[in-house]
XYZ file of N, CA and C in Angstrom:
738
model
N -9.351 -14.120 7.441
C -8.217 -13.236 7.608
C -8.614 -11.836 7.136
N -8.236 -10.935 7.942
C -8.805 -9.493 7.631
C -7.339 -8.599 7.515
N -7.260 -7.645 6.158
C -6.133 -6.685 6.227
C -6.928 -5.229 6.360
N -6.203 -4.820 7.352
C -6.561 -2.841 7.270
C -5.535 -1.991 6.437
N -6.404 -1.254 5.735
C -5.412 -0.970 4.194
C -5.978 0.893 4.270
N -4.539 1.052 4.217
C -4.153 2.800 4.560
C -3.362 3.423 3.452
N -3.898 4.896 3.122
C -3.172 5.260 2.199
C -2.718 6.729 2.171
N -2.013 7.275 2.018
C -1.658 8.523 1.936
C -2.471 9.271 3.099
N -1.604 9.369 4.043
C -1.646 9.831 5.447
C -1.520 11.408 5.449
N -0.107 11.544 5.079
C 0.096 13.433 4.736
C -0.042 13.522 5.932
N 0.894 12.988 7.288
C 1.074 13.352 8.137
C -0.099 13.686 9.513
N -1.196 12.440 8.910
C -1.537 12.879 9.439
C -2.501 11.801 9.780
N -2.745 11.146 11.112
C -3.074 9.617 11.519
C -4.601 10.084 12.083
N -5.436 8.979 10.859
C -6.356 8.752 11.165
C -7.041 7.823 12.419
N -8.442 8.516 12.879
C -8.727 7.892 14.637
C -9.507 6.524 14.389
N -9.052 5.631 13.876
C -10.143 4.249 13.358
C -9.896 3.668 14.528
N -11.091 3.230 15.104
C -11.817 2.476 16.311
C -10.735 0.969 16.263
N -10.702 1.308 17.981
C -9.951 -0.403 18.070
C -10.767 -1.496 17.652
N -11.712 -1.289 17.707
C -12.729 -2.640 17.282
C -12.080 -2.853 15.908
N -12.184 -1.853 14.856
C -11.748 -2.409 13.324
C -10.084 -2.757 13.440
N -9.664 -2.161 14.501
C -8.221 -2.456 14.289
C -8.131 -4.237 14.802
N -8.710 -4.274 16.053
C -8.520 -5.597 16.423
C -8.947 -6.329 16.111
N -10.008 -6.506 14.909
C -10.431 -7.220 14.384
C -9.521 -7.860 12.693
N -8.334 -7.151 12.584
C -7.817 -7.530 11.663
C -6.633 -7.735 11.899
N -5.487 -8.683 11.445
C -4.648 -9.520 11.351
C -3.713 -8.694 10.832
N -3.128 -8.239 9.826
C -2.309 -6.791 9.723
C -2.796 -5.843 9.219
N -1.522 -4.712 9.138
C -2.139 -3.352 8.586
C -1.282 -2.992 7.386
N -1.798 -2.655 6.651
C -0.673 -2.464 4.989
C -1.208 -0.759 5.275
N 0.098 0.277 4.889
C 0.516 1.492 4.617
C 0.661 1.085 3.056
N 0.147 2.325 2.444
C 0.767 1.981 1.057
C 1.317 3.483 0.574
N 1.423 4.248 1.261
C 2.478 5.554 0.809
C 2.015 6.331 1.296
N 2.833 7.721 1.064
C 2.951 8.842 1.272
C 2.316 9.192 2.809
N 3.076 8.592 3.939
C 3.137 8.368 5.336
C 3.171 9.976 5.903
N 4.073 10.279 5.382
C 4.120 11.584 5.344
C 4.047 12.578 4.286
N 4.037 14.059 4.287
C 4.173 15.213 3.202
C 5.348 15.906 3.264
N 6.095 15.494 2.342
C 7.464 16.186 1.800
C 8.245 16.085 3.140
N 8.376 15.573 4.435
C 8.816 15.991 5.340
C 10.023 15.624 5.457
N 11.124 16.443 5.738
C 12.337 17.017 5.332
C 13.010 16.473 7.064
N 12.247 17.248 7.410
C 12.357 17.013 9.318
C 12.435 15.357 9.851
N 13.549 14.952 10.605
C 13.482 13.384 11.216
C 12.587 13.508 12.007
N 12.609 14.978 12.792
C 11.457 15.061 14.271
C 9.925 14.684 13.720
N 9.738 15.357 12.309
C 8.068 15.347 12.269
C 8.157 13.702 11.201
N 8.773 13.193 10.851
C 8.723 11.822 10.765
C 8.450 11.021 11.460
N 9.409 10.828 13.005
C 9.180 10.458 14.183
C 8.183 10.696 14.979
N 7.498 11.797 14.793
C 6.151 12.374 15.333
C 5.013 11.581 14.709
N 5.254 11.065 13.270
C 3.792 10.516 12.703
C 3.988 9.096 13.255
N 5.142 8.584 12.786
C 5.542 6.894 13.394
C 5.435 6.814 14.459
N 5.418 7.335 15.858
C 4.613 7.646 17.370
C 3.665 7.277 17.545
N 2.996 8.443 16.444
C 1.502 8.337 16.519
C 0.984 6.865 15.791
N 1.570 6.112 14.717
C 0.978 5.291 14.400
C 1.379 4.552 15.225
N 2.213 4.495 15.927
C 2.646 3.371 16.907
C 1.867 3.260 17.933
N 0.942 4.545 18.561
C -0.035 4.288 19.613
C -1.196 3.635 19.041
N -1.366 3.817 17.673
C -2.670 3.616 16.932
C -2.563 2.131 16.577
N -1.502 1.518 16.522
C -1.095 -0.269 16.066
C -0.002 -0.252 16.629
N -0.127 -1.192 17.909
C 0.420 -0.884 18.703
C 0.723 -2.721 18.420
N 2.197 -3.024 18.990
C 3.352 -4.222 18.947
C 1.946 -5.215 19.743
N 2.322 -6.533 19.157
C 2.513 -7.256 18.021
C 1.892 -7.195 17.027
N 0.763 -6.412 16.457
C 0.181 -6.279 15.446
C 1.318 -5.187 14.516
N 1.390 -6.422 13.265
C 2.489 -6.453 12.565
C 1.464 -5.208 11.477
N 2.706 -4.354 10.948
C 2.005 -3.455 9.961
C 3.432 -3.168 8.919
N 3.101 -3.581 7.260
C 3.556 -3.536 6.697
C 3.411 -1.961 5.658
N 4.691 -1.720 5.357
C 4.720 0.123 5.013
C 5.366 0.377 3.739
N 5.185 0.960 2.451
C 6.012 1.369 1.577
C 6.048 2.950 1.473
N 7.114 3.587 1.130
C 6.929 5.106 1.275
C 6.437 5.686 -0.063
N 5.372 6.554 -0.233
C 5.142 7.112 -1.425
C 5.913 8.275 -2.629
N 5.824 8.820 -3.394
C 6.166 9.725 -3.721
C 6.366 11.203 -2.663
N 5.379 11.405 -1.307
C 6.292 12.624 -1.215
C 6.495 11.813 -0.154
N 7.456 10.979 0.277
C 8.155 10.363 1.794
C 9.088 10.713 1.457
N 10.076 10.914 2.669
C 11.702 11.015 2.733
C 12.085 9.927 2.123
N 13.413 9.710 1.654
C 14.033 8.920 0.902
C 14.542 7.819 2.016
N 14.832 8.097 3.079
C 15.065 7.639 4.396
C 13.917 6.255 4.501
N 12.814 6.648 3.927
C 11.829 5.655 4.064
C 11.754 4.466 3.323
N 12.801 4.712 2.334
C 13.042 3.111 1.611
C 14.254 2.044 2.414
N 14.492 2.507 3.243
C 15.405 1.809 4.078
C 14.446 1.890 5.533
N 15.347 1.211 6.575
C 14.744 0.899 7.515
C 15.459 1.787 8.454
N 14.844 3.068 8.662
C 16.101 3.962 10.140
C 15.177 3.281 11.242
N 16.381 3.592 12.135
C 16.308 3.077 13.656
C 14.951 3.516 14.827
N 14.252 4.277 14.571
C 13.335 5.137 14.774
C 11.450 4.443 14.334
N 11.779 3.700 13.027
C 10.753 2.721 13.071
C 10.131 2.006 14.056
N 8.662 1.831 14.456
C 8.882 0.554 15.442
C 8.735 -0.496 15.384
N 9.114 -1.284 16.074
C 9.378 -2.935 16.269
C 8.420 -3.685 15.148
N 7.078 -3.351 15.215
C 6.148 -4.039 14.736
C 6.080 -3.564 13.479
N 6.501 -2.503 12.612
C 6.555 -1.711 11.205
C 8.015 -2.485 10.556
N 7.147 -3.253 9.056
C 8.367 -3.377 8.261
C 8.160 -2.816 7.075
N 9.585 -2.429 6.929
C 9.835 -1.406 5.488
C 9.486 -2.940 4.285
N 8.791 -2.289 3.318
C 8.710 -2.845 2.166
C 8.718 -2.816 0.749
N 9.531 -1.476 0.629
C 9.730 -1.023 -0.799
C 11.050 -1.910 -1.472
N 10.247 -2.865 -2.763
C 11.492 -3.288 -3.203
C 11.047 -4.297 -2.466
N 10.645 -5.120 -1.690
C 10.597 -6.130 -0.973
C 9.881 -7.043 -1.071
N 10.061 -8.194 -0.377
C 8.881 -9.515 -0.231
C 8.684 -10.430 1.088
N 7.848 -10.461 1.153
C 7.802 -10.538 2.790
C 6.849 -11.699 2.571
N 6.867 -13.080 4.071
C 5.633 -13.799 3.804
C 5.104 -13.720 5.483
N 3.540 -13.471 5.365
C 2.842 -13.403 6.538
C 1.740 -14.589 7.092
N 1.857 -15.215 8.368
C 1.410 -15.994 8.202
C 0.219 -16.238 9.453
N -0.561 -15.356 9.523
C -1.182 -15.526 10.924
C -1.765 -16.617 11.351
N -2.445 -16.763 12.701
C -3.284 -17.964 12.634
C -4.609 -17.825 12.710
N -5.001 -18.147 11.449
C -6.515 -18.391 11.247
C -7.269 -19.296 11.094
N -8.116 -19.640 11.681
C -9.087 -20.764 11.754
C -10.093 -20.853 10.721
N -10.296 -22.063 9.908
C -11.079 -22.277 9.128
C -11.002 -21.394 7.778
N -9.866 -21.392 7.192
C -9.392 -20.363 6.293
C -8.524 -21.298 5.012
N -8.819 -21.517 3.762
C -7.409 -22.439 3.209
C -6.421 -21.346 2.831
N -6.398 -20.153 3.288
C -5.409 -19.295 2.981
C -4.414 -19.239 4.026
N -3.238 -19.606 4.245
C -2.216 -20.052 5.296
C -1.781 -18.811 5.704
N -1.310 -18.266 4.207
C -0.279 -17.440 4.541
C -0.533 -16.371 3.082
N 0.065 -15.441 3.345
C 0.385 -13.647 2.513
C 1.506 -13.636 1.984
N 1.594 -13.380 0.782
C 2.849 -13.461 0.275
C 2.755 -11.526 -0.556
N 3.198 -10.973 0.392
C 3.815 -9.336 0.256
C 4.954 -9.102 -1.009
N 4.274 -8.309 -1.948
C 5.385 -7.887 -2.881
C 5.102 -6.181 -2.648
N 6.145 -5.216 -2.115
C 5.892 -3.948 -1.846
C 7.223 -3.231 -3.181
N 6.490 -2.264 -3.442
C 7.494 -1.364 -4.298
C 7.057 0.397 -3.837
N 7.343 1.127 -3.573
C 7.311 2.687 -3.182
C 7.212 3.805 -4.040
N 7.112 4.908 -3.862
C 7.330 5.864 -4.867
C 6.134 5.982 -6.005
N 6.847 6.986 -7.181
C 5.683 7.139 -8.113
C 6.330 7.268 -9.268
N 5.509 7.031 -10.352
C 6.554 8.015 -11.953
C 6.089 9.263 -11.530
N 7.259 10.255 -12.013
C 7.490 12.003 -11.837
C 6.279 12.764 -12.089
N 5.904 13.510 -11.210
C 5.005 13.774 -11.469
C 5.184 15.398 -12.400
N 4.679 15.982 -13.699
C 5.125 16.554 -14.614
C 5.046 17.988 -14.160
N 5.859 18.949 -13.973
C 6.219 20.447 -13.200
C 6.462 20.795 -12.259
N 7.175 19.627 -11.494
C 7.944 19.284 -10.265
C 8.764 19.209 -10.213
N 10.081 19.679 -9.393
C 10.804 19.509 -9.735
C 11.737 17.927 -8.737
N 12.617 17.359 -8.490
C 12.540 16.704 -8.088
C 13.269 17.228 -6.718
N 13.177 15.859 -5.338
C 13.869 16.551 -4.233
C 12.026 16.357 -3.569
N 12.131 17.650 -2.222
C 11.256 17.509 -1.012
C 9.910 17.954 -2.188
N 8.909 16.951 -1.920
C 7.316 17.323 -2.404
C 6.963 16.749 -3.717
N 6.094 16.507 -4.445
C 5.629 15.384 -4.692
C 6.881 14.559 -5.753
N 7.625 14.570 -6.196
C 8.754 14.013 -6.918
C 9.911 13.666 -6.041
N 9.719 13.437 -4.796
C 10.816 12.746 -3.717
C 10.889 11.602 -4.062
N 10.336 11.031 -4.055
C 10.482 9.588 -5.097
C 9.751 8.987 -5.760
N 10.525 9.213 -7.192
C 10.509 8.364 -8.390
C 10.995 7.711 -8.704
N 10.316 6.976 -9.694
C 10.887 6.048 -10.708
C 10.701 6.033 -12.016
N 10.963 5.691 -13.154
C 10.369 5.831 -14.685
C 10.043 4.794 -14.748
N 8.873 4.622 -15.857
C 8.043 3.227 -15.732
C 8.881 2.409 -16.367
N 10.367 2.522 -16.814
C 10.852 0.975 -17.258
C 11.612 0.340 -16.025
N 11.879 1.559 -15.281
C 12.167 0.917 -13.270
C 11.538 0.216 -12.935
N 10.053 0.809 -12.996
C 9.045 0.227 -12.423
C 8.708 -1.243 -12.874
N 9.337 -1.345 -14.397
C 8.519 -2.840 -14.885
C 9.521 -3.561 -14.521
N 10.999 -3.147 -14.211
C 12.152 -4.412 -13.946
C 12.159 -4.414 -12.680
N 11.960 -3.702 -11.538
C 11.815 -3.365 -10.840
C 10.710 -4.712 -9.967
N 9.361 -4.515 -10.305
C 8.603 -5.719 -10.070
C 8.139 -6.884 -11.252
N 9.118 -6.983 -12.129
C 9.318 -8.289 -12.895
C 10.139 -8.801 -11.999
N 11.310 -8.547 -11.279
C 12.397 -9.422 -10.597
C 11.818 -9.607 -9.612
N 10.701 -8.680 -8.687
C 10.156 -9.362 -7.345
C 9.058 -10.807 -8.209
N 8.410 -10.552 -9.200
C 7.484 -11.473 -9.133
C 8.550 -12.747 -9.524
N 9.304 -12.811 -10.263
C 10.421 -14.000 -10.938
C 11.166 -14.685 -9.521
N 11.872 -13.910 -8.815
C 11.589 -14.527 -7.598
C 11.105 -15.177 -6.636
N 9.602 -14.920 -6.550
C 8.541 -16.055 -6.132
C 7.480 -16.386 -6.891
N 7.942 -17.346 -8.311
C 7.342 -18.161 -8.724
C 7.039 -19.158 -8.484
N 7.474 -19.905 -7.626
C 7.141 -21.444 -6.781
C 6.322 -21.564 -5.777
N 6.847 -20.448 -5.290
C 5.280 -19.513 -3.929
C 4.342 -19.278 -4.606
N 3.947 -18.787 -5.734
C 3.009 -18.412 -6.005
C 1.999 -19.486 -6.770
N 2.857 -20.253 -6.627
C 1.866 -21.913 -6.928
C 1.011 -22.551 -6.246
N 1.496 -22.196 -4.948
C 0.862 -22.483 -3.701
C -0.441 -21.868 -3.416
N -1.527 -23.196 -3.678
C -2.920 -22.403 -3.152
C -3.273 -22.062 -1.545
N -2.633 -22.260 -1.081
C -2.770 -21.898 0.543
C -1.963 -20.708 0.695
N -1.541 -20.096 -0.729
C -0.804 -18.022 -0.308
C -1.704 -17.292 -0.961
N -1.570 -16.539 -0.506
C -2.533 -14.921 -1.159
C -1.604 -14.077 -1.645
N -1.425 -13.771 -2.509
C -0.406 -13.164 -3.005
C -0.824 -11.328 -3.069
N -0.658 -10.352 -2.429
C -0.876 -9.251 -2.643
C 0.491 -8.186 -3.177
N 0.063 -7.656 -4.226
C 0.814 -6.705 -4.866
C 0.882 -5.102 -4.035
N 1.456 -4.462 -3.208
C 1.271 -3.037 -3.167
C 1.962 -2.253 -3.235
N 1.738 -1.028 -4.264
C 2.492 -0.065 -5.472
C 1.801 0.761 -4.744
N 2.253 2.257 -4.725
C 1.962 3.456 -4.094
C 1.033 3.888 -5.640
N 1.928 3.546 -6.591
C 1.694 4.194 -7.960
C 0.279 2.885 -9.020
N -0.957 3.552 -8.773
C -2.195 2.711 -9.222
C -1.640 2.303 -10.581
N -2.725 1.724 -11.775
C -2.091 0.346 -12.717
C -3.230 1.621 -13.429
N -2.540 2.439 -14.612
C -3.111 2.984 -15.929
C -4.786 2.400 -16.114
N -5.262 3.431 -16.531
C -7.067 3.610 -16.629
C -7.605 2.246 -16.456
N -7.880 2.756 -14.907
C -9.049 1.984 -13.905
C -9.272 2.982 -13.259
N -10.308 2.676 -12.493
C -11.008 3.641 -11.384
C -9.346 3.769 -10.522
N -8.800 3.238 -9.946
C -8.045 3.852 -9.331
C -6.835 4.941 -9.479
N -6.954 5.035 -10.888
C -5.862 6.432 -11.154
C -7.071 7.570 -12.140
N -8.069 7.585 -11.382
C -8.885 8.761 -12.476
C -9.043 10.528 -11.657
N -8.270 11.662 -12.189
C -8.201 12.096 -11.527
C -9.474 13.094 -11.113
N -9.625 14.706 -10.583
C -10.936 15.169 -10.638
C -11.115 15.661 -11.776
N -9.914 15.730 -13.130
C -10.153 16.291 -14.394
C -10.730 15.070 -15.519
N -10.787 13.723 -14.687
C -11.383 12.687 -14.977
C -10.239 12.299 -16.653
N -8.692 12.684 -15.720
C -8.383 12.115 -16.644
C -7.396 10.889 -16.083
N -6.985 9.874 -16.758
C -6.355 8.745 -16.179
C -4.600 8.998 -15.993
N -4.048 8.887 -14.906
C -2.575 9.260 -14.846
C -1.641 8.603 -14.017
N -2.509 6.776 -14.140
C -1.550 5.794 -13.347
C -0.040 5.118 -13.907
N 0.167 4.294 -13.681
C 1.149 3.530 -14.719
C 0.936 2.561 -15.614
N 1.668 2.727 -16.548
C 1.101 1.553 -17.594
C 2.188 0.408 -17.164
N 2.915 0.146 -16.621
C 3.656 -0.407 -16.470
C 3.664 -1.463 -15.359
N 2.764 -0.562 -14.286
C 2.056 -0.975 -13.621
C 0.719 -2.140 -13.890
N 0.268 -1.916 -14.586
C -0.919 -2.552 -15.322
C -0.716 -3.434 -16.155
N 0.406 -3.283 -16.565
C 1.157 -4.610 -17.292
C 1.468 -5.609 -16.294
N 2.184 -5.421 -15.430
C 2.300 -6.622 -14.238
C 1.391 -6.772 -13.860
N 0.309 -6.076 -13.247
C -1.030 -7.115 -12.962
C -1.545 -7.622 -13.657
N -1.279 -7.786 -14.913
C -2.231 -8.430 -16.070
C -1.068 -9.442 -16.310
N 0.233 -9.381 -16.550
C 0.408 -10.287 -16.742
C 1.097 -11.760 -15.533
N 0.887 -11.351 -14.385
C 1.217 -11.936 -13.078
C -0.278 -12.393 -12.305
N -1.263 -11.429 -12.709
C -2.444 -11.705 -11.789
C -2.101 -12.171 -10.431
N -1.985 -11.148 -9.565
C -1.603 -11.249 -7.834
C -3.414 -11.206 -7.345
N -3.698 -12.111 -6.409
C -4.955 -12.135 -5.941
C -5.290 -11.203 -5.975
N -4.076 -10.287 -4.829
C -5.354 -8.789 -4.693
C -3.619 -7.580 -5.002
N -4.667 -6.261 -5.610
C -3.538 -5.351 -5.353
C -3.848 -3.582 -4.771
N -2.909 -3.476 -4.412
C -3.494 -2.028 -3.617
C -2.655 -1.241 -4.033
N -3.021 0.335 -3.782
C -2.549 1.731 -4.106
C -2.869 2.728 -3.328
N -2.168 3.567 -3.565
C -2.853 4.976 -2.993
C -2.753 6.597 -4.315
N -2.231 7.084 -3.552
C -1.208 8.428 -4.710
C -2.432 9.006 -5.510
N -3.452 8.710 -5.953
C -4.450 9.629 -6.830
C -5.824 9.441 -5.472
N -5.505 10.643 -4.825
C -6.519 10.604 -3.253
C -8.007 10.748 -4.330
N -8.472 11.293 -5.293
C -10.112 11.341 -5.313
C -10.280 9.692 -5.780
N -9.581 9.069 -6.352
C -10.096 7.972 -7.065
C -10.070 6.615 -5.923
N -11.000 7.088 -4.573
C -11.077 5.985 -4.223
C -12.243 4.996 -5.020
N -11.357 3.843 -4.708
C -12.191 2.429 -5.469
C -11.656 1.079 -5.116
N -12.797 0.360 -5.516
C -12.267 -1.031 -5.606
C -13.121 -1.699 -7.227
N -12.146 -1.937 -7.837
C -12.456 -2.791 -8.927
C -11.336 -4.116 -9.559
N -11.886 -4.961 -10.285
C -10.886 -5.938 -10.860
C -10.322 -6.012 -12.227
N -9.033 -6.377 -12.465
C -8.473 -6.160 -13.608
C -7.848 -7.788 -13.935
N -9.194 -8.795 -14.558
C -8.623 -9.541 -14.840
C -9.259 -10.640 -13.571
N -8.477 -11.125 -13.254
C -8.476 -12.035 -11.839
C -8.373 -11.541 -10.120
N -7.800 -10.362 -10.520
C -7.207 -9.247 -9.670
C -7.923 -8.437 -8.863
N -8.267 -8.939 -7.489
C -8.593 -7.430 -6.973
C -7.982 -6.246 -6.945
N -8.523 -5.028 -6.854
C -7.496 -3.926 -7.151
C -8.188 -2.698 -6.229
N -7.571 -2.319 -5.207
C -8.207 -1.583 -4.119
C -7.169 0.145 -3.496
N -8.032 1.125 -4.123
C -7.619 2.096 -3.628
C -8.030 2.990 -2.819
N -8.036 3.142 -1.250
C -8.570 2.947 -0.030
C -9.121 4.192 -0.115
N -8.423 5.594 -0.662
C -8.616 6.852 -0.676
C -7.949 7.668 0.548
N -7.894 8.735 0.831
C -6.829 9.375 1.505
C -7.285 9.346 2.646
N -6.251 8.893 3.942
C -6.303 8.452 4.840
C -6.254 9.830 5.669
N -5.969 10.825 5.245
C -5.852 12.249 6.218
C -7.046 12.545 6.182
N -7.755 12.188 5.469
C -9.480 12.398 5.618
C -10.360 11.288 6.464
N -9.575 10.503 6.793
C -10.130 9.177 7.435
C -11.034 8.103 6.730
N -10.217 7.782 5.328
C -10.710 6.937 4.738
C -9.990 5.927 4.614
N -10.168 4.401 4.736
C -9.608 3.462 4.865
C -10.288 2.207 4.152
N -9.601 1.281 3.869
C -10.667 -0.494 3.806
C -10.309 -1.527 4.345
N -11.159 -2.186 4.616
C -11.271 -3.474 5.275
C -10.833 -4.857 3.574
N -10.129 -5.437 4.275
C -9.931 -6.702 3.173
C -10.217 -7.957 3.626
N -10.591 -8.528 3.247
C -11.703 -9.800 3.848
C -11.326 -11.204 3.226
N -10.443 -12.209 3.815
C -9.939 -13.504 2.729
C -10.539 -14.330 3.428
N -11.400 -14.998 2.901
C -12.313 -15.734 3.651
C -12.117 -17.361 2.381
N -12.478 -18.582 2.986
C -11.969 -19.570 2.541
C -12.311 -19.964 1.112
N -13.787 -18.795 0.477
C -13.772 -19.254 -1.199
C -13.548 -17.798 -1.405
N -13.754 -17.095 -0.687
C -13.117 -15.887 -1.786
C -12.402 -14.509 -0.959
N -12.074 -13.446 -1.967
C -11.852 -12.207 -1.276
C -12.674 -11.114 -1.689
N -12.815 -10.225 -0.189
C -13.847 -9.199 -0.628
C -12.895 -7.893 -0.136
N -13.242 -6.686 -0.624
C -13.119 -5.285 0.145
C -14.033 -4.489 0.219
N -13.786 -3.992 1.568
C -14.723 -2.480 1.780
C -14.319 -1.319 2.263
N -14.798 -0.444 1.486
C -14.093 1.160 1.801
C -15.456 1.726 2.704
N -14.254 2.242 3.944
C -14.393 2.884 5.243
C -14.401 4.354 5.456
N -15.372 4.854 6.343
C -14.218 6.011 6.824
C -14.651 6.015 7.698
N -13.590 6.693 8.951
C -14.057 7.209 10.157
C -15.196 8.785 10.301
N -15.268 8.542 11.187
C -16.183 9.764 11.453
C -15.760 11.283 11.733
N -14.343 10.719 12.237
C -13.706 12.433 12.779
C -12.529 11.774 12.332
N -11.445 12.154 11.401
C -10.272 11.807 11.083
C -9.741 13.048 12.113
């Protein structure tokens, strides 16, 4: 089973080859789809474009980041068919794969970011927040919810937060200082989800583990950087991509 894993777009859709697209089973968005955009038209303009780019039935799962419209934690009419909203949500995916003991995906999505500090809030990067004690009740009640699922060795359980899990490679910024959530990092440590993804700190692409945990931050997708996720029947792997001409 293969996931294509996208992150902070900023409006702006990367050209990744149908070969990598058709070669994978869904597509996870993990924020900031768009930049501050205020406009329904230039919303509708990027969701177009991703719609020619993953195109129905290839299912693609989406959470909105810190600068998305607020519009994006709900589902407007304008989405397409094959895009589900997942902030706040839990979703189970179940493709058919051959020779795999992984059945099925069990999706926990949450959106947004903690505030980012001399911002004010509203259009651009503080469109949506949360404070990290949101954030910890927030996905304590998604994981308490599917505790019986998550017993199940035939699910994969993936976590994806717009907002990376406090000092790891994925929240280090270019002042090389760390500015993810701690709150964040508390639920993966104390839930251990197979794998978990991010976006929101564009230099710190990476993939490293915290614990049991894969933990994969694809790097900014307006530059045409992306990863491949790989669940293969003893284990999981990732690899960070980029296209050639974003």
């Amino acid at each position: 089973m293969k996931i294509l894993l996208l992150s902070d777009l900023s409006n702006r859709v990367p050209k990744i080859s149908i070969e990598v697209i058709q070669s994978c089973d869904c597509v996870l968005l993990a924020g900031d789809i768009t930049m501050g955009a205020r406009s329904e038209r230039l919303i509708i303009k990027v969701f177009t474009k991703l719609a020619a780019l993953f195109p129905a039935p290839l299912p693609v799962f989406f959470i909105p980041g810190n600068h998305d419209h607020p519009d994006l934690m709900e589902s407007p009419s304008y989405i397409p068919e094959n895009f589900f909203q997942m902030h706040n949500k839990i979703s189970m995916f179940s493709p058919e794969v051959e020779n795999s003991d992984i059945k099925s995906l069990l999706l926990l999505g949450f959106g947004g970011a903690t505030p980012i500090p001399g911002f004010p809030s509203g259009p651009g990067p503080n469109y949506i927040t949360f404070t990290e004690d949101e954030l910890r009740d927030q996905l304590t009640n998604l994981f308490s919810e599917t505790t019986s699922l998550r017993k199940n060795d035939s699910i994969c359980t993936i976590l994806f937060v717009h907002n990376p899990p406090f000092n790891t490679t994925l929240d280090l910024t270019h002042q090389q200082v760390h500015v993810g959530s701690k709150s964040v990092r508390d639920i993966i440590e104390n839930y251990s989800p197979e794998v978990f993804i991010a976006g929101h700190i564009h230099e710190s692409r990476s993939i490293e583990s915290l614990g049991d945990t894969l933990m994969i931050n694809p790097g900014e997708a307006k530059y045409g950087h992306y990863a491949v996720i790989d669940i293969s029947k003893n284990q999981i792997t990732a690899k960070l991509a980029k296209v050639e001409k974003a």
